[in-house]
PDB file of C-alpha atoms in Angstrom:
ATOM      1  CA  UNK A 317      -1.409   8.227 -14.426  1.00 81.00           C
ATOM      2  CA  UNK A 318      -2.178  12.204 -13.953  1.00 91.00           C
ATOM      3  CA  UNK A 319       0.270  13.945 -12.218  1.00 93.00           C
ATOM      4  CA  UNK A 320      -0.100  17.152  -9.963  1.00 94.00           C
ATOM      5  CA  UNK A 321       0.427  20.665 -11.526  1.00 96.00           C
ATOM      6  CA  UNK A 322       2.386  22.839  -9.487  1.00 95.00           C
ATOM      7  CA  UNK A 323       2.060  25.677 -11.531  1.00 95.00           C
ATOM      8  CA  UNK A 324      -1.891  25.723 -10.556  1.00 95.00           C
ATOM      9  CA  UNK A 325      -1.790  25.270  -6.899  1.00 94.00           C
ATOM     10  CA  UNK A 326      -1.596  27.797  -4.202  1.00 92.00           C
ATOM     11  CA  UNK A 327       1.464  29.141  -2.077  1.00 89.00           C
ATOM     12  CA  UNK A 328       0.473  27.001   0.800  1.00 89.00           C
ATOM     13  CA  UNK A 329       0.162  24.080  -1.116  1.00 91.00           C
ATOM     14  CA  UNK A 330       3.422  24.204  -2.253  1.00 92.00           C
ATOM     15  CA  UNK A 331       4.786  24.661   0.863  1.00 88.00           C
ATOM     16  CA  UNK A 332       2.523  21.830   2.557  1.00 85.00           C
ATOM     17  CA  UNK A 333       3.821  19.466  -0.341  1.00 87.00           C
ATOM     18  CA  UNK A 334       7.423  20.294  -1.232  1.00 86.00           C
ATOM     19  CA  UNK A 335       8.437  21.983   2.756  1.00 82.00           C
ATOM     20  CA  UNK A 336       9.381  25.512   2.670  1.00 85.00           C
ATOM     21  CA  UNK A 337      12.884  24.736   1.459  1.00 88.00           C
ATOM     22  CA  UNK A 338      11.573  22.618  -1.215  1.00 87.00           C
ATOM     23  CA  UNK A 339       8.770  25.864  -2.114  1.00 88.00           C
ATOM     24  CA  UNK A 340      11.615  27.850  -2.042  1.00 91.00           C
ATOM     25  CA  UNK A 341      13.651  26.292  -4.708  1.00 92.00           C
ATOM     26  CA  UNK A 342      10.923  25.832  -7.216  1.00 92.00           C
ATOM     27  CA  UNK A 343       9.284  28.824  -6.941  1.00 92.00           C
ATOM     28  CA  UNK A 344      11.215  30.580  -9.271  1.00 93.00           C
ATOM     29  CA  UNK A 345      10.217  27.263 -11.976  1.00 95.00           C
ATOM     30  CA  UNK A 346       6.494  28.147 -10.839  1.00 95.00           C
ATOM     31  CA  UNK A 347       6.529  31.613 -11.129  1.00 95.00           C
ATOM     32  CA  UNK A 348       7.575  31.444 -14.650  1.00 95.00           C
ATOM     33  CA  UNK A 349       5.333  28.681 -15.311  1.00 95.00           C
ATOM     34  CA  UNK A 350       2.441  30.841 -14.414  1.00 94.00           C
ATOM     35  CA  UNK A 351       3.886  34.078 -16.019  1.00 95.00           C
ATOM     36  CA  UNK A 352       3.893  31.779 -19.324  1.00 95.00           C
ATOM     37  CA  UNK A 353       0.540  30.065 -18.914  1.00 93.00           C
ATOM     38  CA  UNK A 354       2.130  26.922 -19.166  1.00 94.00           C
ATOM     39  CA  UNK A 355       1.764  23.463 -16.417  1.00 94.00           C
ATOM     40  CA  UNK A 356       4.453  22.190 -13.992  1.00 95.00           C
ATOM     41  CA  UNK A 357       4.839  18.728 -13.886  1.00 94.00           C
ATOM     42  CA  UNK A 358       4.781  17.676 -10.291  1.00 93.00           C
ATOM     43  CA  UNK A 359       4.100  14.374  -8.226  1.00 89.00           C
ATOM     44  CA  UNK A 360       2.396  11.460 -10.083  1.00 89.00           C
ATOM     45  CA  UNK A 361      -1.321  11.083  -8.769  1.00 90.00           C
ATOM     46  CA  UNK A 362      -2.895   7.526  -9.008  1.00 90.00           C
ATOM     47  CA  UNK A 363      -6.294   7.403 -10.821  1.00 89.00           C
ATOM     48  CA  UNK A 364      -7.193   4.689  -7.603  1.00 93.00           C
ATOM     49  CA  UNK A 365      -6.366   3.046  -4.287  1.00 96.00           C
ATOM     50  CA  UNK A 366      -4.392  -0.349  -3.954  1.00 96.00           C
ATOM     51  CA  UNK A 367      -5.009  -1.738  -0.281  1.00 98.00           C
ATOM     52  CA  UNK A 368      -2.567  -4.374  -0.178  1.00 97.00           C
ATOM     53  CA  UNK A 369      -3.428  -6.581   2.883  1.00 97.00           C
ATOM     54  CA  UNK A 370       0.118  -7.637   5.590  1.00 97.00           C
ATOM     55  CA  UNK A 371       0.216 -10.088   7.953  1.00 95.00           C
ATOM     56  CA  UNK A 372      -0.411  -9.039  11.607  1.00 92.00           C
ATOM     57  CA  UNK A 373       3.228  -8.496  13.192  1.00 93.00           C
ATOM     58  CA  UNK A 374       4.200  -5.771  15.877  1.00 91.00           C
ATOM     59  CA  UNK A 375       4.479  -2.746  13.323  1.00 94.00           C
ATOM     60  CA  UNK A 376       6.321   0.062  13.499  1.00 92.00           C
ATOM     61  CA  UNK A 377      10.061   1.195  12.258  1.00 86.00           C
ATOM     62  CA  UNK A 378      11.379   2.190  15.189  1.00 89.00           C
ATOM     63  CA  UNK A 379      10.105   0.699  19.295  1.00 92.00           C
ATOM     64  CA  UNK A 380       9.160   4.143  19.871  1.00 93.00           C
ATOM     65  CA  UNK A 381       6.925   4.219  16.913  1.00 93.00           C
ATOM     66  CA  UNK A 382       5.987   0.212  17.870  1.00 94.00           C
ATOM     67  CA  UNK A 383       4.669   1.231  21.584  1.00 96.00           C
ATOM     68  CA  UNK A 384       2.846   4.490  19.983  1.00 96.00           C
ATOM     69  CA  UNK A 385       1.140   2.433  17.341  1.00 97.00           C
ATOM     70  CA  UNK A 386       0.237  -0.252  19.765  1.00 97.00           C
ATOM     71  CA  UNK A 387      -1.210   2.795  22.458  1.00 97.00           C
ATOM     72  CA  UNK A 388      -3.426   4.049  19.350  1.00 98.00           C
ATOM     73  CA  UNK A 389      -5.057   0.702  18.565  1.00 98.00           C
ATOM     74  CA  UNK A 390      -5.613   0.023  22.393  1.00 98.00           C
ATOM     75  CA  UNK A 391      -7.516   3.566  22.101  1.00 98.00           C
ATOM     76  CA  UNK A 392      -9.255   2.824  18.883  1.00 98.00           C
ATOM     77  CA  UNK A 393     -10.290  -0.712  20.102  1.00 98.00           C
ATOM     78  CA  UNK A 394     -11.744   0.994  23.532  1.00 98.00           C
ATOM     79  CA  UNK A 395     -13.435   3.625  21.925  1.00 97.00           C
ATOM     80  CA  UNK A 396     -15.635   1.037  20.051  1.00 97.00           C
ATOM     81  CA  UNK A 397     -13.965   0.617  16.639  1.00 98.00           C
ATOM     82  CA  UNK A 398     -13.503  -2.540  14.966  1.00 98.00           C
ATOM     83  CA  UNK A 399     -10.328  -3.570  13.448  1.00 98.00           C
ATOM     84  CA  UNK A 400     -10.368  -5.047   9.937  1.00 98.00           C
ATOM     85  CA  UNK A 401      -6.765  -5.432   9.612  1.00 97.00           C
ATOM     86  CA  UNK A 402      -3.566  -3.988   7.908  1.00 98.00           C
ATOM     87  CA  UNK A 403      -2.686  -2.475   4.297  1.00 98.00           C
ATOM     88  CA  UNK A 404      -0.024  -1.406   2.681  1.00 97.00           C
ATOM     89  CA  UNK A 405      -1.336   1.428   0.093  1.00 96.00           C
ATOM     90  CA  UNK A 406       1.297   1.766  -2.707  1.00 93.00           C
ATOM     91  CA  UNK A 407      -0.134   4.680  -4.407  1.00 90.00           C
ATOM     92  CA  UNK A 408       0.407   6.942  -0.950  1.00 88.00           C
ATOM     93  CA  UNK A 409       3.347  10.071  -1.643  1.00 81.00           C
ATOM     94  CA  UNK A 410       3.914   9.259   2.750  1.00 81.00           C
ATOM     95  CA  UNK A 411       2.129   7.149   4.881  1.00 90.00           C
ATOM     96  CA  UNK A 412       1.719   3.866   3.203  1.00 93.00           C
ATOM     97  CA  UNK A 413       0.469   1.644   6.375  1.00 96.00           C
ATOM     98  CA  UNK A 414      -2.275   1.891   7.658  1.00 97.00           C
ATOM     99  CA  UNK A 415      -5.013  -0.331  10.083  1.00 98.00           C
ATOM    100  CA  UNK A 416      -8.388  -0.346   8.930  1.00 98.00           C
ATOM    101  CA  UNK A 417     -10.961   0.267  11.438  1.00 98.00           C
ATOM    102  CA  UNK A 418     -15.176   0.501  11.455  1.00 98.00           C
ATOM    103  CA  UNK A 419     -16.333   2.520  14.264  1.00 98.00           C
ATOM    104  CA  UNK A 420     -20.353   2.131  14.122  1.00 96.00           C
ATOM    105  CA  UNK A 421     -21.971   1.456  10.954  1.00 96.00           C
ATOM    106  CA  UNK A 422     -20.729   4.548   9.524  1.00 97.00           C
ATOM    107  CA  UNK A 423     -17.413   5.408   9.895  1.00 98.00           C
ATOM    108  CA  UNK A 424     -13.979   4.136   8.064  1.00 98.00           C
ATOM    109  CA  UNK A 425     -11.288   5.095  10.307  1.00 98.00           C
ATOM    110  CA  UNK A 426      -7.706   4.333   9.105  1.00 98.00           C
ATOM    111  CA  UNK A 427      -4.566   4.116  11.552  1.00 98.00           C
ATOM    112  CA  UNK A 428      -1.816   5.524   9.021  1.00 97.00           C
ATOM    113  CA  UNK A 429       2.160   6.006   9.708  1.00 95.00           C
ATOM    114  CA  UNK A 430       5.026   5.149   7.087  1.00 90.00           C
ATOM    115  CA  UNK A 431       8.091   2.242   7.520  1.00 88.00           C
ATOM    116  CA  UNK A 432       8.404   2.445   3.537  1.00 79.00           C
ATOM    117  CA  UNK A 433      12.631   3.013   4.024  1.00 72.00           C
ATOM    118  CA  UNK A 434      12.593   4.934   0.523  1.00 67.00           C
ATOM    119  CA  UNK A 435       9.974   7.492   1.349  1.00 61.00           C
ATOM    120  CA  UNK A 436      10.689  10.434   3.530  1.00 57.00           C
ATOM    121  CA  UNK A 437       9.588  10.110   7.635  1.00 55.00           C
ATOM    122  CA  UNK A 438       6.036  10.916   7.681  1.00 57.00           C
ATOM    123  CA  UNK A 439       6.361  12.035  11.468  1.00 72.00           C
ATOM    124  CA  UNK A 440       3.783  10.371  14.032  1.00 89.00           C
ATOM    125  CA  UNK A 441       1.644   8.056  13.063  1.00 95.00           C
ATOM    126  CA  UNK A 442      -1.997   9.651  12.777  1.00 96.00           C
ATOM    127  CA  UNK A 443      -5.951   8.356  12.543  1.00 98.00           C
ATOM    128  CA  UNK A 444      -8.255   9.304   9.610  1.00 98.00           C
ATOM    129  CA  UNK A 445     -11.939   8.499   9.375  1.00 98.00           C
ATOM    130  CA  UNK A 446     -14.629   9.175   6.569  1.00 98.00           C
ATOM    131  CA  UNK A 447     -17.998   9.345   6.841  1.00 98.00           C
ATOM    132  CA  UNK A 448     -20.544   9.433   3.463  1.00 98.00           C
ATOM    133  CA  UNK A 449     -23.583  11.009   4.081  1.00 97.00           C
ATOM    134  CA  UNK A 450     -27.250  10.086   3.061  1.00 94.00           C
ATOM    135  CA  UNK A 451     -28.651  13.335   2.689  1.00 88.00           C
ATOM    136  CA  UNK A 452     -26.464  15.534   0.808  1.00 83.00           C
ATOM    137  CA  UNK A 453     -28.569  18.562  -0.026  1.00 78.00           C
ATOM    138  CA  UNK A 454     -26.560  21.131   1.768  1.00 80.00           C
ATOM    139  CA  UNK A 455     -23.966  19.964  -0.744  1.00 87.00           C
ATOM    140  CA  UNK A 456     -21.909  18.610   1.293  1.00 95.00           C
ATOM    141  CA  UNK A 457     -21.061  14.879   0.302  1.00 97.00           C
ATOM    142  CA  UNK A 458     -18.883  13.339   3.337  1.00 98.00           C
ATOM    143  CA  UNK A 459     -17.086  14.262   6.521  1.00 98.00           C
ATOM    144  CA  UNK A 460     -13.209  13.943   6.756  1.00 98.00           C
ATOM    145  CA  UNK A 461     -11.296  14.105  10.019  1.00 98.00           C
ATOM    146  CA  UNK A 462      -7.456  13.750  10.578  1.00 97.00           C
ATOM    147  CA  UNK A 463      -4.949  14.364  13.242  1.00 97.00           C
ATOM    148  CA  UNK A 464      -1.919  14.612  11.224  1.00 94.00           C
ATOM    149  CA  UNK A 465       0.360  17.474  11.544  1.00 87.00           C
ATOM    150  CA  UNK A 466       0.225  19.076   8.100  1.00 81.00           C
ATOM    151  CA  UNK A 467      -2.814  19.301   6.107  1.00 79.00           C
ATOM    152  CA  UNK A 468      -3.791  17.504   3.510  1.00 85.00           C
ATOM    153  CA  UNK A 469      -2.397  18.374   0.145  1.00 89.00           C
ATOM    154  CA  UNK A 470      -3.929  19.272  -2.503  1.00 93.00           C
ATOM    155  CA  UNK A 471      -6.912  20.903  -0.760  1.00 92.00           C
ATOM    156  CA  UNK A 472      -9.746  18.137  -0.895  1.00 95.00           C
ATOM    157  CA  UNK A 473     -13.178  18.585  -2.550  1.00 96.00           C
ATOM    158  CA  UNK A 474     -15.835  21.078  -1.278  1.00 95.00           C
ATOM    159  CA  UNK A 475     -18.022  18.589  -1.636  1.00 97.00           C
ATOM    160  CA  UNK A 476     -15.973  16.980   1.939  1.00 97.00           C
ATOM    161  CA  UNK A 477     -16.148  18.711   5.264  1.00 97.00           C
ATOM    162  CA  UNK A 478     -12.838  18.438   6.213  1.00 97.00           C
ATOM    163  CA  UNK A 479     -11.769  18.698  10.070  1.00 96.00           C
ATOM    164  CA  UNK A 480      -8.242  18.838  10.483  1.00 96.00           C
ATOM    165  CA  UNK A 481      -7.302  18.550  14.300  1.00 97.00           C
ATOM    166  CA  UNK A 482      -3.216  18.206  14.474  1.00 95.00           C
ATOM    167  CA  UNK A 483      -2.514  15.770  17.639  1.00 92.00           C
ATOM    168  CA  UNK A 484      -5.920  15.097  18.817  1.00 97.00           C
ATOM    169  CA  UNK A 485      -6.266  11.353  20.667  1.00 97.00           C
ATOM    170  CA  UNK A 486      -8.479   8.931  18.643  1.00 98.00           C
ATOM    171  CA  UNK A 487     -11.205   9.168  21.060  1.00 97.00           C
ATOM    172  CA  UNK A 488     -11.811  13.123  20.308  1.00 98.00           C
ATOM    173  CA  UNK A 489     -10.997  12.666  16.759  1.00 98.00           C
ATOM    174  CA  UNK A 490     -13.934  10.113  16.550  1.00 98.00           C
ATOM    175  CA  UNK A 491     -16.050  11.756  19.119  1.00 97.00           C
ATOM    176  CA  UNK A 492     -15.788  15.738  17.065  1.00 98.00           C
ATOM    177  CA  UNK A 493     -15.986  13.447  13.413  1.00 98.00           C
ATOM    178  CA  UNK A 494     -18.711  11.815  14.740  1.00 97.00           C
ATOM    179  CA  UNK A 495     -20.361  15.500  15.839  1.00 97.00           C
ATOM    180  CA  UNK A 496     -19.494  16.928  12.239  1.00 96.00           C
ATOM    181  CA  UNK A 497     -21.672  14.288  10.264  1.00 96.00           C
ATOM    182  CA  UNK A 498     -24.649  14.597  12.940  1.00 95.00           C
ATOM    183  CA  UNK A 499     -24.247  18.360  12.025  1.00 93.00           C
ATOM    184  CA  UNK A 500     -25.245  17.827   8.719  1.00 94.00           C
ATOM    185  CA  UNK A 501     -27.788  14.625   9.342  1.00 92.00           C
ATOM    186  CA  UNK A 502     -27.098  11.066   8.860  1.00 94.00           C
ATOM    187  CA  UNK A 503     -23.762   8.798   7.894  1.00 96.00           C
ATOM    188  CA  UNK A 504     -24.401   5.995   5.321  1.00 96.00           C
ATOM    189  CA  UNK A 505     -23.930   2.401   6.535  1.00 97.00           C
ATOM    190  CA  UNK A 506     -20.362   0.565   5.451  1.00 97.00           C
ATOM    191  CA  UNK A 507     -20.518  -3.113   5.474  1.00 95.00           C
ATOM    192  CA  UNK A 508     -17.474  -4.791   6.358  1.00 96.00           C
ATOM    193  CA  UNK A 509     -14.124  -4.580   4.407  1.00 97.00           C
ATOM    194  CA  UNK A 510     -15.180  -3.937   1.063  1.00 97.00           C
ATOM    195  CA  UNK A 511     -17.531  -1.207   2.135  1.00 98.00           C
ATOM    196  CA  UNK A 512     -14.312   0.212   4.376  1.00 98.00           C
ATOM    197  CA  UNK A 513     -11.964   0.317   0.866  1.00 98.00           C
ATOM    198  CA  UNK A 514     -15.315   1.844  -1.023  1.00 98.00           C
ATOM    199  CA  UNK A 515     -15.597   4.402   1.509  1.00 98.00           C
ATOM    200  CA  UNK A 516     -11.605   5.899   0.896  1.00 98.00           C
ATOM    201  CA  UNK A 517     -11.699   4.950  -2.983  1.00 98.00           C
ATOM    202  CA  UNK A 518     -14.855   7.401  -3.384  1.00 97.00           C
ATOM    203  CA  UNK A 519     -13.146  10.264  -1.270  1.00 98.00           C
ATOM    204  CA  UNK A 520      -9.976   9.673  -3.207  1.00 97.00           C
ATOM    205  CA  UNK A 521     -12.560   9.845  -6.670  1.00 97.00           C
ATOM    206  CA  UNK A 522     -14.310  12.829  -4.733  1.00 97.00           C
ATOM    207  CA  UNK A 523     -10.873  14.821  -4.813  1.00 97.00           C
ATOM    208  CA  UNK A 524      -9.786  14.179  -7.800  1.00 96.00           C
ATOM    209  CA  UNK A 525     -12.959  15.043  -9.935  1.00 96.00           C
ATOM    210  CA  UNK A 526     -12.348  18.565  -7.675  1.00 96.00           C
ATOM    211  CA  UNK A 527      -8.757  18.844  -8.513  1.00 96.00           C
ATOM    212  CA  UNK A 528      -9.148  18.268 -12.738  1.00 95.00           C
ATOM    213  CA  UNK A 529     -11.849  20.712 -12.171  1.00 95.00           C
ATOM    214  CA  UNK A 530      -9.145  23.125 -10.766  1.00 94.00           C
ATOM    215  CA  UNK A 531      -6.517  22.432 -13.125  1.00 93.00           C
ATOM    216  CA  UNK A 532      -4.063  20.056 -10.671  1.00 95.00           C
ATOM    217  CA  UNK A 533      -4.190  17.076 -12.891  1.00 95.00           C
ATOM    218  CA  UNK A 534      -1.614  16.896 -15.923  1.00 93.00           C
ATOM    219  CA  UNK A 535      -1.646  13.871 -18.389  1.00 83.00           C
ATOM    220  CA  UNK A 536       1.112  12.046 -19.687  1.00 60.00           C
ATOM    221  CA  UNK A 537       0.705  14.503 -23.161  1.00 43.00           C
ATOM    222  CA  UNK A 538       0.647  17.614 -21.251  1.00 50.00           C
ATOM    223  CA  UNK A 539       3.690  17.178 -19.072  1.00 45.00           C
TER     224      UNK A 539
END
């Protein structure tokens, strides 16, 4: 399994992935890294997705979180999506739960928050959806959207249009994703659950191919 090389990503990165404490007290380990040329071993990152399918139960590690997930699927559910159920993705550094979702015959949407009691709080519980595209000569290959507070880390491909919008309701998240792929013309059709897990396994394929081509990927002989 590759891991991440800290040495090769930017300031913000580090800080998005590690917390500005965390930036702090490695950054003298990066800096020397990249004054010697040399990798950093960081995170492991899996070569694929795992969606691990749970049992329907009220979710959520806390009531709070329980009534907020509950509100979100209500939303999702009125907006038009269609649930496909819950997974448990092992390979996630956070947010590990998630509810699958199709909304139309183009979008993935994911319902993602964290009760994994060894990981670190992922804060609220957030809604990703993915769109591939059938026309991808402006060179862009598929249309991300996310509302969770920090950005994803490491930068995804630039082969994605990304949309990060922090706190927006799962109506306007689907409603500007939705907007973003008509920008660029038409969203490939995703049949049922398999389709769903295709659609996330070739954006997490899409991002790595990007990252080895940056220099983020370390393998087991070069750590």
């Amino acid at each position: 399994m590759p891991a991440l090389n800290l040495a090769a990503l930017t300031t913000e990165e580090l800080q998005a992935l590690l917390g500005e404490e965390g930036a702090q007290s490695r950054l003298p380990d990066v800096s020397r890294a990249r004054l010697e040329g040399r990798p950093l071993l960081g995170p492991l990152l899996p070569a694929a997705l795992t969606f691990e399918p749970l049992a329907e139960r009220p979710w959520g590690a806390t009531p709070e979180e329980s009534r907020r997930l509950t509100a979100l699927d209500a939303e999702l559910r009125a907006a038009g999506a269609e649930p496909l159920g819950v997974y448990y993705v092992p390979q996630e550094r956070a947010a590990r739960h998630l509810r699958a979702y199709l909304f139309g015959p183009e979008v993935a949407a994911a319902l993602r928050w964290s009760e994994t009691p060894e990981l670190p709080r992922s804060g609220q519980p957030f809604v990703e959806a993915v769109t591939w595209l059938r026309d991808r000569a402006s060179g862009v290959a598929c249309v991300f959207s996310t509302s969770a507070a920090a950005v994803p880390v490491p930068a995804p491909s630039e082969a994605a249009d990304v949309r990060v919008l922090p706190g927006a309701s799962p109506t306007e998240l689907l409603t500007l994703h939705r907007r973003a792929v008509l920008h660029h013309g038409r969203g490939g059709r995703i049949h049922g659950e398999e389709g769903w897990k295709r659609a996330w396994q070739e954006l997490h394929a899409l991002n790595m191919a990007a990252w080895a081509r940056r220099g983020l990927l370390l393998h087991e002989a070069e750590g």
